[in-house]
CSV table of C-alpha atoms in Angstrom, one decimal:
chain,number,residue,atom,x,y,z
A,1,MET,CA,132.2,-8.2,62.3
A,2,SER,CA,129.1,-5.8,62.6
A,3,ILE,CA,127.2,-2.1,62.4
A,4,ASN,CA,124.2,-1.0,62.7
A,5,THR,CA,124.8,2.8,62.2
A,6,THR,CA,125.6,5.6,60.4
A,7,THR,CA,127.3,8.5,61.8
A,8,SER,CA,129.0,12.1,60.9
A,9,SER,CA,132.8,12.2,61.0
A,10,PRO,CA,134.3,15.1,63.4
A,11,SER,CA,136.6,15.7,60.7
A,12,SER,CA,136.7,19.1,58.5
A,13,SER,CA,136.5,18.1,54.3
A,14,THR,CA,139.5,17.1,52.8
A,15,TYR,CA,141.5,20.4,51.2
A,16,ASP,CA,142.1,20.4,47.5
A,17,ASP,CA,141.6,21.9,44.6
A,18,ASP,CA,138.9,24.1,45.0
A,19,GLY,CA,141.1,26.8,46.3
A,20,LYS,CA,141.4,25.6,50.0
A,21,ARG,CA,143.7,24.6,51.6
A,22,ASP,CA,145.2,20.4,52.2
A,23,ALA,CA,144.9,19.2,55.4
A,24,ARG,CA,147.7,19.1,57.5
A,25,VAL,CA,148.4,17.6,60.8
A,26,LEU,CA,151.0,18.0,63.6
A,27,SER,CA,151.9,15.3,65.6
A,28,ILE,CA,152.6,15.7,69.4
A,29,GLN,CA,153.0,12.2,70.4
A,30,SER,CA,156.5,9.8,72.1
A,31,HIS,CA,158.9,8.3,69.5
A,32,VAL,CA,161.2,5.2,69.3
A,33,VAL,CA,164.5,4.3,67.4
A,34,HIS,CA,163.7,0.3,67.6
A,35,GLY,CA,160.0,-0.6,67.0
A,36,TYR,CA,156.8,1.6,66.4
A,37,VAL,CA,154.9,3.3,68.9
A,38,GLY,CA,153.7,7.3,68.6
A,39,ASN,CA,154.8,9.0,65.7
A,40,ARG,CA,157.2,5.5,64.1
A,41,CYS,CA,153.5,4.6,63.2
A,42,SER,CA,151.7,7.4,63.0
A,43,VAL,CA,153.4,9.8,60.5
A,44,PHE,CA,154.0,6.3,58.1
A,45,ALA,CA,150.5,5.7,58.3
A,46,LEU,CA,149.1,9.5,57.5
A,47,GLN,CA,151.8,9.6,55.1
A,48,THR,CA,150.1,6.4,53.3
A,49,LEU,CA,147.0,7.9,53.1
A,50,GLY,CA,148.2,11.0,51.1
A,51,VAL,CA,148.6,13.5,54.4
A,52,GLU,CA,151.1,15.6,55.1
A,53,ILE,CA,151.9,15.5,59.0
A,54,ASP,CA,154.4,17.1,61.2
A,55,ALA,CA,155.6,15.2,64.6
A,56,ILE,CA,157.1,16.9,68.1
A,57,ASN,CA,158.8,13.9,69.9
A,58,THR,CA,157.3,14.1,73.5
A,59,VAL,CA,159.9,11.4,74.5
A,60,GLN,CA,162.9,9.4,72.8
A,61,PHE,CA,163.5,6.5,73.7
A,62,SER,CA,165.8,3.6,72.2
A,63,ASN,CA,162.6,1.3,72.2
A,64,ASN,CA,158.6,1.2,73.8
A,65,THR,CA,158.7,0.6,77.7
A,66,ALA,CA,156.9,-3.2,77.8
A,67,TRP,CA,161.1,-4.0,77.3
A,68,PRO,CA,162.2,-5.2,80.3
A,69,THR,CA,165.2,-2.0,79.7
A,70,TRP,CA,165.2,1.7,77.3
A,71,THR,CA,166.7,4.8,77.5
A,72,GLY,CA,166.5,8.0,76.4
A,73,GLN,CA,164.5,10.9,76.9
A,74,VAL,CA,161.9,12.6,78.1
A,75,VAL,CA,160.9,15.5,76.5
A,76,THR,CA,160.1,19.2,78.8
A,77,ALA,CA,157.5,21.9,78.2
A,78,ASP,CA,160.4,24.8,77.6
A,79,ASP,CA,162.0,22.3,74.5
A,80,ILE,CA,157.8,21.1,73.4
A,81,GLU,CA,158.1,25.2,73.5
A,82,THR,CA,161.1,25.8,71.3
A,83,ILE,CA,160.1,23.4,69.0
A,84,PHE,CA,157.0,24.7,68.0
A,85,SER,CA,157.9,28.5,67.9
A,86,GLY,CA,160.2,27.2,65.5
A,87,LEU,CA,157.6,26.7,63.4
A,88,VAL,CA,155.6,30.5,64.9
A,89,LYS,CA,158.5,32.1,63.7
A,90,ASN,CA,158.9,30.0,60.1
A,91,ASN,CA,154.7,31.3,59.8
A,92,ILE,CA,154.1,27.0,58.9
A,93,THR,CA,151.3,27.1,62.2
A,94,SER,CA,148.9,28.9,60.2
A,95,GLU,CA,149.4,25.7,57.5
A,96,TYR,CA,147.3,23.2,59.8
A,97,THR,CA,144.2,21.2,60.3
A,98,HIS,CA,144.6,19.0,62.6
A,99,LEU,CA,146.6,18.4,65.4
A,100,LEU,CA,146.6,14.3,66.4
A,101,THR,CA,147.9,14.3,70.6
A,102,GLY,CA,149.4,10.6,72.0
A,103,TYR,CA,151.0,9.8,74.6
A,104,ASN,CA,152.7,12.5,76.9
A,105,ARG,CA,154.0,11.3,80.8
A,106,SER,CA,154.4,14.9,81.5
A,107,PRO,CA,151.3,17.3,82.9
A,108,ALA,CA,152.9,21.0,81.9
A,109,ALA,CA,154.1,19.6,78.5
A,110,LEU,CA,150.5,18.7,78.4
A,111,ARG,CA,149.2,22.4,79.8
A,112,THR,CA,152.0,23.3,76.8
A,113,ILE,CA,150.0,21.4,74.6
A,114,VAL,CA,146.9,22.7,75.4
A,115,ASP,CA,147.7,26.2,74.8
A,116,ILE,CA,149.8,25.3,71.3
A,117,ARG,CA,146.2,24.1,70.0
A,118,ARG,CA,144.2,27.3,71.4
A,119,ARG,CA,147.2,29.3,69.8
A,120,LEU,CA,146.5,27.9,66.3
A,121,ARG,CA,142.6,28.1,67.1
A,122,GLU,CA,143.8,31.2,66.8
A,123,LEU,CA,145.0,30.6,63.2
A,124,ASN,CA,142.3,28.2,62.0
A,125,PRO,CA,139.4,27.6,64.5
A,126,GLY,CA,138.6,25.2,62.2
A,127,LEU,CA,141.6,22.9,63.6
A,128,VAL,CA,140.6,19.9,64.6
A,129,HIS,CA,141.6,17.9,67.9
A,130,VAL,CA,142.0,14.4,67.8
A,131,CYS,CA,143.4,13.1,71.6
A,132,ASP,CA,144.3,9.7,72.7
A,133,PRO,CA,144.5,9.6,76.2
A,134,VAL,CA,147.6,7.9,76.1
A,135,MET,CA,147.9,7.0,80.6
A,136,GLY,CA,147.3,3.1,80.7
A,137,ASP,CA,145.7,-0.4,80.2
A,138,GLU,CA,144.1,-3.4,81.5
A,139,GLY,CA,142.5,-1.0,84.8
A,140,LYS,CA,146.2,0.3,85.6
A,141,LEU,CA,147.9,3.8,85.2
A,142,TYR,CA,151.8,4.1,84.4
A,143,VAL,CA,151.6,7.8,83.7
A,144,PRO,CA,151.4,10.5,86.8
A,145,GLU,CA,148.0,10.5,88.2
A,146,GLU,CA,147.5,14.1,88.1
A,147,THR,CA,147.8,13.9,83.9
A,148,VAL,CA,144.2,12.3,84.3
A,149,ASP,CA,142.5,15.7,85.9
A,150,VAL,CA,144.4,17.7,83.5
A,151,TYR,CA,143.3,15.9,79.9
A,152,ARG,CA,139.8,15.8,81.9
A,153,LEU,CA,138.9,19.3,82.7
A,154,GLU,CA,141.9,21.5,80.6
A,155,VAL,CA,142.0,18.5,77.1
A,156,LEU,CA,139.1,17.6,76.9
A,157,PRO,CA,136.8,20.3,76.7
A,158,GLY,CA,138.2,21.5,73.5
A,159,ALA,CA,139.8,18.1,71.6
A,160,ASP,CA,136.8,17.4,69.1
A,161,PHE,CA,137.9,13.4,69.1
A,162,LEU,CA,138.2,11.4,71.8
A,163,LYS,CA,140.0,7.8,71.7
A,164,PRO,CA,140.0,6.0,74.7
A,165,ASN,CA,140.2,2.5,75.1
A,166,GLN,CA,137.9,0.9,78.5
A,167,THR,CA,140.4,1.8,81.8
A,168,GLU,CA,141.2,5.2,80.4
A,169,LEU,CA,137.3,5.4,80.0
A,170,GLU,CA,137.1,4.6,83.4
A,171,TYR,CA,140.1,7.5,84.3
A,172,LEU,CA,138.5,10.4,82.3
A,173,ALA,CA,134.6,9.2,83.3
A,174,GLN,CA,135.4,8.6,87.4
A,175,MET,CA,133.3,5.1,86.7
A,176,LYS,CA,133.8,1.5,86.4
A,177,ILE,CA,132.8,0.3,83.2
A,178,ASN,CA,131.0,-3.5,83.8
A,179,ASN,CA,128.9,-3.7,80.4
A,180,GLU,CA,128.0,-1.7,77.5
A,181,GLU,CA,125.3,0.9,79.2
A,182,ASP,CA,128.1,1.8,81.6
A,183,ALA,CA,130.4,2.4,78.5
A,184,LEU,CA,127.5,4.5,76.8
A,185,LYS,CA,127.4,6.3,80.0
A,186,ALA,CA,130.5,7.2,80.8
A,187,ILE,CA,130.7,8.3,76.9
A,188,ASP,CA,128.3,10.9,77.5
A,189,LYS,CA,129.9,12.2,80.7
A,190,LEU,CA,132.8,13.5,78.1
A,191,HIS,CA,130.4,14.5,75.2
A,192,ASN,CA,128.9,16.5,78.0
A,193,ILE,CA,132.6,18.1,78.4
A,194,GLY,CA,132.6,19.0,75.2
A,195,VAL,CA,134.1,15.9,72.8
A,196,ARG,CA,132.3,15.7,69.8
A,197,ALA,CA,133.1,12.1,68.9
A,198,ILE,CA,134.4,9.0,71.4
A,199,THR,CA,135.2,6.1,69.6
A,200,VAL,CA,136.2,3.1,72.4
A,201,SER,CA,139.0,0.7,72.0
A,202,SER,CA,139.0,-3.0,73.0
A,203,LEU,CA,135.9,-2.9,75.7
A,204,SER,CA,135.9,-6.3,76.8
A,205,TYR,CA,132.7,-6.4,78.9
A,206,GLU,CA,132.2,-9.4,76.7
A,207,GLY,CA,134.2,-11.8,77.4
A,208,PRO,CA,138.0,-13.0,76.0
A,209,SER,CA,136.4,-14.2,73.2
A,210,HIS,CA,135.2,-11.2,71.8
A,211,ILE,CA,136.6,-7.1,71.0
A,212,VAL,CA,133.9,-4.2,70.8
A,213,VAL,CA,134.4,-1.2,69.6
A,214,ILE,CA,132.0,1.6,70.4
A,215,GLY,CA,131.2,4.8,68.8
A,216,SER,CA,129.4,8.1,69.0
A,217,THR,CA,129.0,11.5,68.0
A,218,ARG,CA,127.3,14.3,69.1
A,219,GLY,CA,126.9,17.9,67.2
A,220,LEU,CA,126.9,21.3,68.7
A,221,ASN,CA,123.0,20.8,68.7
A,222,GLU,CA,121.7,17.9,69.1
A,223,SER,CA,120.6,16.4,72.5
A,224,ALA,CA,120.6,12.5,71.8
A,225,PRO,CA,124.4,11.4,70.1
A,226,GLN,CA,124.1,8.8,67.3
A,227,ARG,CA,125.9,5.3,68.2
A,228,PHE,CA,127.6,2.8,66.7
A,229,LYS,CA,128.9,-0.7,67.5
A,230,ILE,CA,131.9,-2.9,66.3
A,231,LYS,CA,132.3,-6.5,67.2
A,232,ALA,CA,135.1,-8.5,66.4
A,233,PRO,CA,135.8,-11.7,67.5
A,234,LYS,CA,139.3,-12.5,68.6
A,235,VAL,CA,141.4,-15.0,66.8
A,236,PRO,CA,143.2,-16.8,69.4
A,237,GLU,CA,146.7,-16.6,67.5
A,238,LEU,CA,147.0,-13.3,68.0
A,239,ASN,CA,147.4,-13.3,71.1
A,240,GLY,CA,150.2,-11.4,72.1
A,241,ILE,CA,151.0,-7.9,73.0
A,242,TYR,CA,151.5,-5.5,70.1
A,243,SER,CA,153.1,-1.9,70.8
A,244,GLY,CA,151.4,1.0,68.5
A,245,THR,CA,147.6,-0.6,68.1
A,246,GLY,CA,146.5,2.5,69.5
A,247,ASP,CA,148.7,4.8,68.0
A,248,LEU,CA,148.0,3.5,64.5
A,249,PHE,CA,144.5,3.1,65.4
A,250,SER,CA,144.5,6.9,65.9
A,251,ALA,CA,146.1,7.8,62.9
A,252,LEU,CA,143.8,6.0,60.7
A,253,LEU,CA,140.7,6.8,62.4
A,254,LEU,CA,141.9,10.6,61.0
A,255,GLY,CA,143.1,9.6,58.3
A,256,TYR,CA,139.6,8.0,56.2
A,257,SER,CA,137.6,10.7,58.1
A,258,LEU,CA,139.3,13.1,56.3
A,259,LYS,CA,138.3,10.0,52.6
A,260,GLU,CA,134.4,9.2,54.6
A,261,PRO,CA,133.4,12.9,56.8
A,262,ASN,CA,130.6,11.7,56.7
A,263,ASP,CA,130.3,8.6,57.7
A,264,PHE,CA,131.9,8.5,61.5
A,265,ALA,CA,130.9,4.5,61.1
A,266,ALA,CA,132.7,3.8,58.3
A,267,VAL,CA,135.8,5.6,58.8
A,268,CYS,CA,136.3,3.5,61.8
A,269,GLU,CA,135.1,-0.1,60.7
A,270,LYS,CA,137.9,0.7,57.5
A,271,ALA,CA,140.6,1.6,60.3
A,272,VAL,CA,139.7,-1.6,62.5
A,273,ALA,CA,140.3,-3.8,59.4
A,274,ILE,CA,142.9,-2.6,58.7
A,275,LEU,CA,144.8,-3.2,62.0
A,276,PHE,CA,143.3,-6.6,61.8
A,277,ALA,CA,145.4,-6.8,59.3
A,278,VAL,CA,148.6,-5.3,60.6
A,279,LEU,CA,148.2,-7.7,63.3
A,280,GLN,CA,147.9,-10.8,61.2
A,281,ARG,CA,150.7,-9.2,58.9
A,282,THR,CA,152.5,-8.8,61.9
A,283,TYR,CA,152.6,-12.7,63.6
A,284,GLN,CA,153.4,-14.2,60.2
A,285,GLU,CA,156.6,-12.3,60.1
A,286,ARG,CA,156.9,-13.3,63.9
A,287,LEU,CA,156.7,-17.0,62.8
A,288,LYS,CA,159.5,-16.3,60.0
A,289,GLY,CA,161.7,-15.1,62.5
A,290,ARG,CA,161.7,-11.7,61.2
A,291,GLY,CA,160.7,-8.5,63.6
A,292,LYS,CA,159.7,-8.8,67.3
A,293,GLU,CA,156.5,-6.4,67.8
A,294,LEU,CA,154.3,-3.7,66.3
């Protein structure tokens, strides 16, 4: 694994005994009864790191959609608004310092989340939005295509931190990625929309033997972004389907950005290392016949 530069984290400072508020996250993403995706893994990861987190679910499924079948409900835009209104009425929304968003297959619900972000920033202009634009993988979308434009035109201009995979970056930047130069051009397109910090996970242009992660930050008054790259070899025995890895990665990035606010590269390196350790442990548990997914 290699890393070649140091950059600043997009996160605001950790709040502690200095008289400032402690960091508190509102997470709006998926939920499953069985397995660990969306809020099921993000809540645990952030609480383990000592971060307070409240969760609104965008779907409530029996299990993730990689299984042969699943049951449950997609939470509507009106339902999300109703839940959020309860937080407003009890003056809980003034406590949030971070908004974490993930899987949402409804364009209408996504627009509701954009409005929630606007209202949270009226209470706390420094609110940090960490956005995982969960739309697809391996070159394919698994959300309605309209969702891409909602992300590109409405969500990204107000997002501080974006964590797409290669497929999502291609759709958002409207270009194919065949090499590192393409990836950097695509990242710059999203910086130009207004995103300050971008981490692209699981870039595959270097072939099947390695995973590449590229991070890039650009401040409001900076013309050139600061970049870093993490290149890790794939471990053959860990090959398989591990659901929830992106959701866990986003939560770890948020959590460690609070602990390392001035070193975004170190934040990503720690998140990658922990994610790899979780995959190893999951694989070991599979060998023992315990657990079927992450």
